[in-house]
Coordinates of C-alpha atoms in Angstrom, one line a residue:
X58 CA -4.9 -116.3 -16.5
X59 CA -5.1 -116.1 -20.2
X60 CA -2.3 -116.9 -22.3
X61 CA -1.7 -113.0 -23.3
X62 CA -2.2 -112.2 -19.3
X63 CA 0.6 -111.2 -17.7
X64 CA 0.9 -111.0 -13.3
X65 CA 2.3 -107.8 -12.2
X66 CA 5.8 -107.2 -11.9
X67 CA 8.3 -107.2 -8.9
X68 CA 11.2 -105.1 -9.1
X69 CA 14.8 -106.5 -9.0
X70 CA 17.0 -106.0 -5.8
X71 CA 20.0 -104.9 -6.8
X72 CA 23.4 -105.5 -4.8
X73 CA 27.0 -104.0 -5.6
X74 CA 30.1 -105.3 -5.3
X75 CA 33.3 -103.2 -5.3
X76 CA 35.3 -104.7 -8.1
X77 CA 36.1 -103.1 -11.6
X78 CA 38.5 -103.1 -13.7
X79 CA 40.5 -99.9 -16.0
X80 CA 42.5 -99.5 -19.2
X81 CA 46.3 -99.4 -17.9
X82 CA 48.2 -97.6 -20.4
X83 CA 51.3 -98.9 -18.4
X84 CA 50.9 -102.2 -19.2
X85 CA 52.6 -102.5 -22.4
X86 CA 54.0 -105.3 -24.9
X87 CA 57.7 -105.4 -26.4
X88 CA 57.2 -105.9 -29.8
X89 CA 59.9 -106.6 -32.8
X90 CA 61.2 -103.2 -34.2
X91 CA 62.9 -101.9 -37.3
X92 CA 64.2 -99.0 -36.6
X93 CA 63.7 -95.3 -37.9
X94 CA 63.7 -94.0 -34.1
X95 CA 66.2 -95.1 -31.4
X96 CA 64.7 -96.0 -28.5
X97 CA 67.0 -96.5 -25.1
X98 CA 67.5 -100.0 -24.2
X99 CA 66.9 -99.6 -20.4
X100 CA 62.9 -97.7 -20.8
X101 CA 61.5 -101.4 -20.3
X102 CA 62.7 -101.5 -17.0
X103 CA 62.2 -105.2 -14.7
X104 CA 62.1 -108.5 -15.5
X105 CA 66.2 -108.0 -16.7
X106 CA 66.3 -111.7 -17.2
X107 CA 62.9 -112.1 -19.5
X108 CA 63.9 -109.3 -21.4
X109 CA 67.3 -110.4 -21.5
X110 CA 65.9 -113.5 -23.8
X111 CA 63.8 -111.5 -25.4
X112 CA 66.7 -109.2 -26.8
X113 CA 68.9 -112.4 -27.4
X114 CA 65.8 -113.8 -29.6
X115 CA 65.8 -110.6 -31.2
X116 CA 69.0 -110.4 -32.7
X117 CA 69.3 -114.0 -33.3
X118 CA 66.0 -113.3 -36.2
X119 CA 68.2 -110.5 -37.8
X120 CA 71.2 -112.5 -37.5
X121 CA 70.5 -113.9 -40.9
X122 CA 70.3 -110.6 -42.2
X123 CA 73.4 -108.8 -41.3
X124 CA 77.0 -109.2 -42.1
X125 CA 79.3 -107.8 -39.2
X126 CA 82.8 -107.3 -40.3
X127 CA 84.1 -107.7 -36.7
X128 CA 83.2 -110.4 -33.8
X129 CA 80.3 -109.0 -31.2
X130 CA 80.3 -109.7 -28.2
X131 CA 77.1 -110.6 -25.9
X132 CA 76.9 -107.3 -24.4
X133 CA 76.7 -105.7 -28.2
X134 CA 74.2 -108.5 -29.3
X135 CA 72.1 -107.4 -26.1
X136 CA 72.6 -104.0 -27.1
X137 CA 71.5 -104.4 -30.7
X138 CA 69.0 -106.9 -29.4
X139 CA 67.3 -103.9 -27.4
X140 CA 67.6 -101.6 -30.2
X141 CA 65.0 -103.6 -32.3
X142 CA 62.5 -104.3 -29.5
X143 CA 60.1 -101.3 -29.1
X144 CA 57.2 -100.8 -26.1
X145 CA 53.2 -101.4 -27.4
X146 CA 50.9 -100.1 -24.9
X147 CA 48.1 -102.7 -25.2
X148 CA 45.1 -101.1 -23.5
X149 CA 46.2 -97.2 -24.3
X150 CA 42.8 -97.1 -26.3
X151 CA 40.3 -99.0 -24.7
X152 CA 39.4 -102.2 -22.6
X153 CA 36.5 -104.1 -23.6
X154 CA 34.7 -107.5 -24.6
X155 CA 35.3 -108.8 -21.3
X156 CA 34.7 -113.3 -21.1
X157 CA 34.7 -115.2 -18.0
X158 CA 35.6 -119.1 -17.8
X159 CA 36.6 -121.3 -14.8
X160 CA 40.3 -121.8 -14.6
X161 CA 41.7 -125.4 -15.3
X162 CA 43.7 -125.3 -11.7
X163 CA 41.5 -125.0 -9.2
X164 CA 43.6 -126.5 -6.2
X165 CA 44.6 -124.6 -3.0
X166 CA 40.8 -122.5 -3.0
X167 CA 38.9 -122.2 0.5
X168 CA 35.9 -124.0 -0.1
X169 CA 33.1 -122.3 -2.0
X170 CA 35.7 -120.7 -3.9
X171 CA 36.4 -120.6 -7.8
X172 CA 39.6 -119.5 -9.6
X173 CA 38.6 -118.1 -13.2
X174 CA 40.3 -116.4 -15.8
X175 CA 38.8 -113.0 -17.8
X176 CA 39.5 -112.5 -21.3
X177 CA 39.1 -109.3 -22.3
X178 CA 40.1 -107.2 -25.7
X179 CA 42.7 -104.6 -25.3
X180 CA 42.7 -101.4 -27.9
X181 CA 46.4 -100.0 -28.5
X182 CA 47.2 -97.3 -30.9
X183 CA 46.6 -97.7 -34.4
X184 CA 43.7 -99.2 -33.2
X185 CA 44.9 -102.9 -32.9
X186 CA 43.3 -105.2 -30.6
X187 CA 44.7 -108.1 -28.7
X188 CA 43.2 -110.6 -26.1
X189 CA 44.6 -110.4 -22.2
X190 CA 43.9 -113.0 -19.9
X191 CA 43.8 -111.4 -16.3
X192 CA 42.6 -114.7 -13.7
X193 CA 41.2 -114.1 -10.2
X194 CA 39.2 -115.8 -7.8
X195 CA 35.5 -116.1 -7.1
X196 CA 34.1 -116.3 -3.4
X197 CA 30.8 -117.4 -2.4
X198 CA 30.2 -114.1 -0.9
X199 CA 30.2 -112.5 -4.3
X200 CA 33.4 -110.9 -4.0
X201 CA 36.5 -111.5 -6.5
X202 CA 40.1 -111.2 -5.9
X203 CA 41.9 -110.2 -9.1
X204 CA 45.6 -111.5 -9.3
X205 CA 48.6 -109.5 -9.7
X206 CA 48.7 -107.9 -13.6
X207 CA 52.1 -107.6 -14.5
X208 CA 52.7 -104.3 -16.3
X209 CA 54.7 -105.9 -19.0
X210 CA 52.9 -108.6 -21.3
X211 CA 55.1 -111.0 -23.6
X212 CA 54.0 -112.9 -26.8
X213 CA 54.4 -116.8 -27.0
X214 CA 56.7 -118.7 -29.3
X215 CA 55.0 -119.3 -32.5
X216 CA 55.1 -123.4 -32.2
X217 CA 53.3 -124.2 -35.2
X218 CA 52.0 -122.2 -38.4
X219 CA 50.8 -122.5 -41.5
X220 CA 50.3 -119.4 -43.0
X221 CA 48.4 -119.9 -45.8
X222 CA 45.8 -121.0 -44.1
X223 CA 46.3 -119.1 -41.0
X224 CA 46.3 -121.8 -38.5
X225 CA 49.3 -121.6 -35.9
X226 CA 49.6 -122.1 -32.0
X227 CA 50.9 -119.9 -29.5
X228 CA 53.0 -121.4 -26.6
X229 CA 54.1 -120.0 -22.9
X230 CA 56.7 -121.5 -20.6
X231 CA 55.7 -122.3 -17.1
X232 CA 57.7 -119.0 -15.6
X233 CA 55.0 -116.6 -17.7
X234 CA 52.2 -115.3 -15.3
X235 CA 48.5 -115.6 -16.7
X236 CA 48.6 -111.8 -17.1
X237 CA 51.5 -111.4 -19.0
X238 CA 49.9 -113.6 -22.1
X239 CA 48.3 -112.3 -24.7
X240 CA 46.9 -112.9 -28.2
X241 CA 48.4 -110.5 -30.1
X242 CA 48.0 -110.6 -34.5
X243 CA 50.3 -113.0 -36.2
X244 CA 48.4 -113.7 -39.8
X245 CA 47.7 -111.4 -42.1
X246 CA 43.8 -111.9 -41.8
X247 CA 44.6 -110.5 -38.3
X248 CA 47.1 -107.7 -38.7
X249 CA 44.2 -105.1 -37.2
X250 CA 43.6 -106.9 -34.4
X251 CA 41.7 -110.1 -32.6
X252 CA 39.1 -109.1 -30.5
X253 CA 35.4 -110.2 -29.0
X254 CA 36.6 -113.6 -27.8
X255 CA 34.2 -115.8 -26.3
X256 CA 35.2 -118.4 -24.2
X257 CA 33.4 -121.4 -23.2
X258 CA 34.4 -124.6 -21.1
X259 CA 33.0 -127.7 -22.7
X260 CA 31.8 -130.6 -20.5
X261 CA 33.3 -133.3 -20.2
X262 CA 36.5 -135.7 -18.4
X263 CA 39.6 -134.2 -20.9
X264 CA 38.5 -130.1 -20.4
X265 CA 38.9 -128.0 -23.4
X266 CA 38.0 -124.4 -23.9
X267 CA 37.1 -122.8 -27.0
X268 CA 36.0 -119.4 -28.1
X269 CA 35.2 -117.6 -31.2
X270 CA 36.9 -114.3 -31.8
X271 CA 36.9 -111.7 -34.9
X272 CA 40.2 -111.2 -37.0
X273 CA 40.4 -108.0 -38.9
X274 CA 42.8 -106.8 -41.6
X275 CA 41.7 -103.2 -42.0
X276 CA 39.2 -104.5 -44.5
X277 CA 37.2 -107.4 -43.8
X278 CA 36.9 -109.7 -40.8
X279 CA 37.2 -113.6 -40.4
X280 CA 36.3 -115.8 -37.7
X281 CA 38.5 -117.6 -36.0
X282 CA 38.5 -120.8 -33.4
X283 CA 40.8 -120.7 -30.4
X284 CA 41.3 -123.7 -28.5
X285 CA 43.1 -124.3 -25.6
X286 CA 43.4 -127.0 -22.6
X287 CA 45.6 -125.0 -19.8
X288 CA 45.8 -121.4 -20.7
X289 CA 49.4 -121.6 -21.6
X290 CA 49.0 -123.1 -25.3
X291 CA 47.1 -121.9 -28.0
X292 CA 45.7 -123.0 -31.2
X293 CA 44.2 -120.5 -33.3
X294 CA 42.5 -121.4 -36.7
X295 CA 40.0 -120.0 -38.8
X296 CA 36.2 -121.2 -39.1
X297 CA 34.9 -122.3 -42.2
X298 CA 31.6 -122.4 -43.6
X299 CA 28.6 -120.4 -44.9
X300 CA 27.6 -119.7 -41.6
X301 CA 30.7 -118.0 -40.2
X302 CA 31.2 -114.9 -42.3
X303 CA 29.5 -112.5 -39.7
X304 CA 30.5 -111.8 -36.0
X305 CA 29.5 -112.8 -32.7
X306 CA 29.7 -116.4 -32.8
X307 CA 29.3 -118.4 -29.0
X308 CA 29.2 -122.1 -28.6
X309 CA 27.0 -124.2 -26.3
X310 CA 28.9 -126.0 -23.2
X311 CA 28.3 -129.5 -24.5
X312 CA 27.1 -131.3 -27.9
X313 CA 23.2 -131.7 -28.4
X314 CA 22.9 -134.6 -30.9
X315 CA 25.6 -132.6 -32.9
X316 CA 27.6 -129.7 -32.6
X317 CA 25.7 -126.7 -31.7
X318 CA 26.6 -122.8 -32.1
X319 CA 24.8 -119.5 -32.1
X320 CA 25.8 -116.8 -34.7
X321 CA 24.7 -113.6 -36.0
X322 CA 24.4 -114.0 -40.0
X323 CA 22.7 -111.2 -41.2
X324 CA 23.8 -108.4 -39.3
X325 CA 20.0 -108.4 -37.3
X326 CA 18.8 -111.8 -36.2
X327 CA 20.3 -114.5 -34.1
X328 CA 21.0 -117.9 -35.6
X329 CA 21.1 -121.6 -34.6
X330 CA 24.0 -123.7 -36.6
X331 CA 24.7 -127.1 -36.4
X332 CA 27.5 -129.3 -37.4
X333 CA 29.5 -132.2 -36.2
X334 CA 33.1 -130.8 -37.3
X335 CA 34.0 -127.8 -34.7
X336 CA 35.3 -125.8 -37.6
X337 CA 33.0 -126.1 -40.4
X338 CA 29.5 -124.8 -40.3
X339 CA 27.8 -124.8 -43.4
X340 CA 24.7 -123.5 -42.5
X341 CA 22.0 -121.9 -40.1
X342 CA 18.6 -121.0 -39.2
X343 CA 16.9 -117.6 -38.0
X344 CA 16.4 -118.9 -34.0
X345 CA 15.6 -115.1 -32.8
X346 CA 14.6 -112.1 -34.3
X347 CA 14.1 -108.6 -33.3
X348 CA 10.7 -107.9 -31.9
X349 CA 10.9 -105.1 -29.2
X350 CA 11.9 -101.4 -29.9
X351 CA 15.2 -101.5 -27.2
X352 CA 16.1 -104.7 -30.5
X353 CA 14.8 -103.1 -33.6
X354 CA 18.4 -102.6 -35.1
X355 CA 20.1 -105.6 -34.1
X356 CA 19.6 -108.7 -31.9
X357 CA 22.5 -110.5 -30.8
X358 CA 24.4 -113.4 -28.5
X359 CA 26.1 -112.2 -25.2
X360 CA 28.4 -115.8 -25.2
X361 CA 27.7 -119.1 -24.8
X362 CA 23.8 -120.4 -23.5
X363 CA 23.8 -121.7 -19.9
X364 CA 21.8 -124.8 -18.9
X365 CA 19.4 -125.2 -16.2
X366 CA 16.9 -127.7 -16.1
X367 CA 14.3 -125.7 -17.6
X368 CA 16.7 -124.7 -20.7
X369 CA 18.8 -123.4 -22.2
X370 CA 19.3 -119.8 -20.7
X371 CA 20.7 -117.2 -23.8
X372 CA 21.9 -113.8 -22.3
X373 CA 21.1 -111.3 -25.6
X374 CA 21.8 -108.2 -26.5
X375 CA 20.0 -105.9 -28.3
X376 CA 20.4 -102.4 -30.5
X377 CA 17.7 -99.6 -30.4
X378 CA 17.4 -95.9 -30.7
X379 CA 20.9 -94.4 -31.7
X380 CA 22.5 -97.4 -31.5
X381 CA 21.9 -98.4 -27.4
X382 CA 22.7 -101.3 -26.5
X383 CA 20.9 -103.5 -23.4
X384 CA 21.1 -106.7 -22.4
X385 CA 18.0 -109.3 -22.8
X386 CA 17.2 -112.9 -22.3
X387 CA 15.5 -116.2 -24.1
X388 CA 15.2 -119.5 -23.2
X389 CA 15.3 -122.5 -25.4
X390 CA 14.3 -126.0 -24.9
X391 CA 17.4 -128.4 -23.6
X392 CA 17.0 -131.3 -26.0
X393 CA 15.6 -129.0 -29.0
X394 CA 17.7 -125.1 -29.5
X395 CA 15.7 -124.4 -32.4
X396 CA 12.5 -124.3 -30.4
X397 CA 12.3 -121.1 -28.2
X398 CA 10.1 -121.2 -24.6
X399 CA 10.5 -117.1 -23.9
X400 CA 12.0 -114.4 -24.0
X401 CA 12.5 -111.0 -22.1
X402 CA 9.9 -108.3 -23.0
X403 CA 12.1 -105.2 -21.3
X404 CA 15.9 -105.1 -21.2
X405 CA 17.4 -107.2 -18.2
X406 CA 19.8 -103.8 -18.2
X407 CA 21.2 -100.7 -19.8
X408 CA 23.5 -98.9 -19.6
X409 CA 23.3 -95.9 -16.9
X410 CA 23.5 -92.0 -17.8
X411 CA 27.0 -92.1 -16.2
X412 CA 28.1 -95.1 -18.6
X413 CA 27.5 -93.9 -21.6
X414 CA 30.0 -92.0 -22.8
X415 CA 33.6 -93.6 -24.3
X416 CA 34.9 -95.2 -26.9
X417 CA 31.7 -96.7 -28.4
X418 CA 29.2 -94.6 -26.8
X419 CA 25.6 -96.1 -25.0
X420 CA 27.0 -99.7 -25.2
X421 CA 26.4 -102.1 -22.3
X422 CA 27.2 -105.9 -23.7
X423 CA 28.4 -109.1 -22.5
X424 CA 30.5 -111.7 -24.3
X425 CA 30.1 -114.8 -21.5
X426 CA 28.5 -115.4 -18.6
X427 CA 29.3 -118.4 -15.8
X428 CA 26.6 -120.1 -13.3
X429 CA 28.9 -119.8 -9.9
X430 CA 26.4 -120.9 -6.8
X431 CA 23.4 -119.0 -6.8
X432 CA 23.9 -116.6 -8.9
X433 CA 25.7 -115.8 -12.7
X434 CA 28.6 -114.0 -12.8
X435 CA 28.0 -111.5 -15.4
X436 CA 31.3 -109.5 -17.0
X437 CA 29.9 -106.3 -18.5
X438 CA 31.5 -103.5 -20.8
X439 CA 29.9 -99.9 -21.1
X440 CA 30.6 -97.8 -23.4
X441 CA 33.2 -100.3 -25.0
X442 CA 36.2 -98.9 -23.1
X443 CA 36.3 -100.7 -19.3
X444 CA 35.6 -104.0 -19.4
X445 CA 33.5 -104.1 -16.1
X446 CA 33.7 -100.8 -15.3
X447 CA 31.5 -101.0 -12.7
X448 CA 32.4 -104.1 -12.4
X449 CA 30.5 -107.8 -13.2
X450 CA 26.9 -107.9 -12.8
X451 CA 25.6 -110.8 -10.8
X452 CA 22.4 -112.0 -11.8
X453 CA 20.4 -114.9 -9.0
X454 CA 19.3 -117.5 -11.9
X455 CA 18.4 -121.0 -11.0
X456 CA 21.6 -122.5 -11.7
X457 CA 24.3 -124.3 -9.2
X458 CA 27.6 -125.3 -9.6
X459 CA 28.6 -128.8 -9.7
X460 CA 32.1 -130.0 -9.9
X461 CA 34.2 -129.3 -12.7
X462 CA 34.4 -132.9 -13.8
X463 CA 30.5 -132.9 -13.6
X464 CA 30.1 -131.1 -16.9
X465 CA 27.7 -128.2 -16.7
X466 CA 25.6 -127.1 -13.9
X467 CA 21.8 -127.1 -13.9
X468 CA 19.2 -125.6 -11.7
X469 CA 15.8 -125.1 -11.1
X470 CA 12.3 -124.9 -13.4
X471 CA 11.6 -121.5 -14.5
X472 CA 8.3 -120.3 -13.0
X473 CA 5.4 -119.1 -14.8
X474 CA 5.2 -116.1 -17.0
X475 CA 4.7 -112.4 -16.3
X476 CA 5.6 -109.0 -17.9
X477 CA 9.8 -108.1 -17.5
X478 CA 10.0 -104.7 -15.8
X479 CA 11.9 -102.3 -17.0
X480 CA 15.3 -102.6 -17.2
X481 CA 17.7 -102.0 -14.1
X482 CA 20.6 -99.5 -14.8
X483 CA 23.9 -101.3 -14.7
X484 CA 25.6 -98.5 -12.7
X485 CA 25.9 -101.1 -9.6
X486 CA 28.9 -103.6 -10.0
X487 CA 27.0 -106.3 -9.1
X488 CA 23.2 -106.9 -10.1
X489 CA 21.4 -109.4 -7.9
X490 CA 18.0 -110.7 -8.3
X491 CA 16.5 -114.0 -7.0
X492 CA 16.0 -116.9 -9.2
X493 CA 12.6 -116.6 -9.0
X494 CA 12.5 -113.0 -9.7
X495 CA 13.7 -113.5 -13.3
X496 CA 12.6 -116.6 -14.7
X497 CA 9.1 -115.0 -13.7
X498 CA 10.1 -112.3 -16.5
X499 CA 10.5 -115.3 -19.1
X500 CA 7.0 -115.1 -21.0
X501 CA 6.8 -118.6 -21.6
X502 CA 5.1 -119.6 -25.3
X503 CA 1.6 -120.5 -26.0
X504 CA 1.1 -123.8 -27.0
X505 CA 1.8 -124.3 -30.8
X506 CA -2.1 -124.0 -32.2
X507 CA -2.4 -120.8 -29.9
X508 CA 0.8 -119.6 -31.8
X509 CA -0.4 -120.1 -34.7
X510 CA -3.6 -119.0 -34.4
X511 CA -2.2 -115.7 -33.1
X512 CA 0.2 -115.4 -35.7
X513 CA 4.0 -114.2 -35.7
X514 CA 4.3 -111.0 -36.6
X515 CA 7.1 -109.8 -38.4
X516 CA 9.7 -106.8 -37.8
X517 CA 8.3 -104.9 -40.3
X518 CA 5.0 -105.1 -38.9
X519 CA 6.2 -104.1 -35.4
X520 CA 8.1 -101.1 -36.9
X521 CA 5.6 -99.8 -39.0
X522 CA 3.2 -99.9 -35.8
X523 CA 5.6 -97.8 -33.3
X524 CA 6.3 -95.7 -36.6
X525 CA 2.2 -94.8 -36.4
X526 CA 2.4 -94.7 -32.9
X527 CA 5.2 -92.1 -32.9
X528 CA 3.8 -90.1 -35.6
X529 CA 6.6 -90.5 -37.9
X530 CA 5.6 -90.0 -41.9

């Protein structure tokens, strides 16, 4: 078979899974408040002795502030504590930009079993984001338990900051349940929101976890690192560099030579950066650019690569016609990034008819994916507004998962090329396909003198061809 041959194409099996998650407008977060509008202090009703504090902490920060001619006692100083707390309803907007790490506790699990936690990006009125941290657990029959979500969500004790340079750290006590965490805006750089956090575990004996995530002011964005060992601590910083002044930044699981990252510069292609300080990029290189119509606009990371034994496997997304969004794949060689060994022809998947409509209409993206036995565990968002709204998308890829102290997992050699098929609707929760199956759909590269002999061509050149095609003037 010639090297622009390709064997005919197999369709993907799909399988569903009944798990998705929804915007609760009834989970909400009690936030400082200067009053204009009395609110009663009993509407945040449960956790009296949480609250209690909260109240307590409250009127000790406007202590400073006021003069009381007579003694209060610490019924009043509740009272007036509650009077400047007022109720944020976190997700009231929309749920989105949904990531999916393995938990640092993983003890008390039936075997074959993996705790993980979800980060996802919660909408509130005046539009201001936050990241949530819902945790769950992972069976080896594909189905997930979510835990308990608390319907009230409390912010951390500000432990550290420096504001000038908007580095701080967020801390939670031991009694605080995963859910009831968030990230909500502290800086300026972040007063309209943090949101499309991408979470990745790092290999290696002391486990960290880092993401990338998108501060935004009402004007411009910034990114910003968040690091964190055990979920309950949190140090947020801002990246520096060139490299870093567009969105959509992911890390890979482990160092190659140096520090390795994948970014969006340009608004259009996906880069490759390199440094050895986690924080600093200074520059980058064009890795992937848009070559298919479903990618003409915009061509994009969906979190952090994954590593099998026959690369690096990079989940993609791409931007078409009136602004769709699908999901797409590449591979790039383990020891070298920059060099690329395939990529998807057709959209792994797309939204369905049913998903398209919310509060960013015909988007289906990604932001992390995790190898968990056989297959990936996928979390998708459609129309950014329910963060797996029909719930994660399993994908069979040729990757296994060792122990967490083993670093990442590998998996199997990608078989030879053939033609993707067109891409599977992502109306089904859970989208399975044998390993085989899709590595098949990974045209692999020519060797370099066929490439070159063939030529690259550029996205001008494709455009102007399916602009002839089409019959546009």
């Amino acid at each position: 078979m010639s090297g622009s041959d390709v064997a005919p194409a197999e369709a993907l099996p799909l399988e569903r899974l009944p798990f998705q998650l929804e915007p609760d407008p009834r989970r909400v977060l009690l936030r400082p408040f200067l009053p204009s509008l009395v609110v009663k202090p009993t509407a945040a009703a449960g956790h009296t002795e949480r609250l209690e504090r909260l109240a307590q902490q409250r009127w000790r920060d406007v202590l400073a502030s006021l003069q009381p001619q007579h003694p209060l006692s610490g019924e009043q100083r509740l009272l007036l504590g509650y009077y400047l707390t007022h109720e944020y309803a976190l997700e009231s907007a929309a749920l989105f930009n949904p990531s999916l790490v393995p938990h640092p506790d993983q003890g008390g699990l039936p075997p074959g079993s993996l705790r993980v936690v979800l980060s996802l990006c919660a909408t509130g009125e005046g539009h201001i984001s936050s990241i949530e941290f819902p945790g769950g657990v992972l069976h080896a029959d594909g189905r997930m338990d979510l835990d308990p979500v608390s319907p009230f969500v409390f912010q951390g004790e500000i432990t550290s900051l420096n504001a000038a340079e908007g580095h701080y750290q967020v801390t939670y006590g031991p009694e605080s349940q995963l859910s009831e965490r968030v990230l909500f805006p502290v800086t300026a750089r972040e007063s309209n929101g943090l949101e499309d956090a991408r979470f990745v575990r790092l290999a290696g004996e002391d486990p960290c976890w880092l993401a990338t995530a998108t501060a935004y002011d009402g004007r411009g964005i910034q990114c910003q690192l968040i690091t964190t060992r055990d979920f309950a601590t949190f140090e947020l910083r801002p990246l520096r560099g060139a490299a870093v002044h567009n969105k959509g930044l992911a890390f890979f699981p482990r160092q190659i030579d140096n520090q390795w990252m994948l970014g969006r510069q340009d608004s259009e292609n996906i880069h490759l950066m390199r440094s050895d300080q986690v924080d600093l990029w200074p520059g980058s290189r064009v890795l992937l650019r848009p070559r298919e119509p479903w990618e003409f606009i915009q061509l994009g990371n969906c979190g952090s690569p994954l590593e099998t034994e026959a690369g690096w496997l990079v989940l993609t997304h791409g931007v078409g016609a009136v602004r769709e969004y699908c999901i797409g794949a590449a591979l790039l060689d383990l020891e070298d990034p920059a060099r690329v060994l395939g990529r998807l022809r057709h959209p792994l998947l797309r939204a369905a008819e049913d998903e398209r409509d919310g509060y960013v209409p015909n988007v289906g993206i990604a932001s992390s994916n995790w190898p968990f036995k056989a297959p990936v565990m996928v979390p998708v968002v459609t129309a950014d507004q329910r963060p797996v709204s029909t719930g994660p998308k399993r994908i069979s890829l040729p990757c296994r998962l060792p122990p967490l102290n083993q670093g990442v997992s590998r998996g199997l050699p990608l078989a030879s090329a053939t033609m993707a098929t067109p891409a599977p609707k992502i109306s089904n929760p859970i989208i399975s396909t044998s390993s085989q199956a899709l590595c098949r759909r990974l045209p692999m590269k020519r060797p370099k003198a066929s490439i070159v002999a063939a030529g690259m061509r550029s996205i001008a050149q494709v455009q102007n061809r399916l602009v002839n095609r089409v019959g546009f003037s």
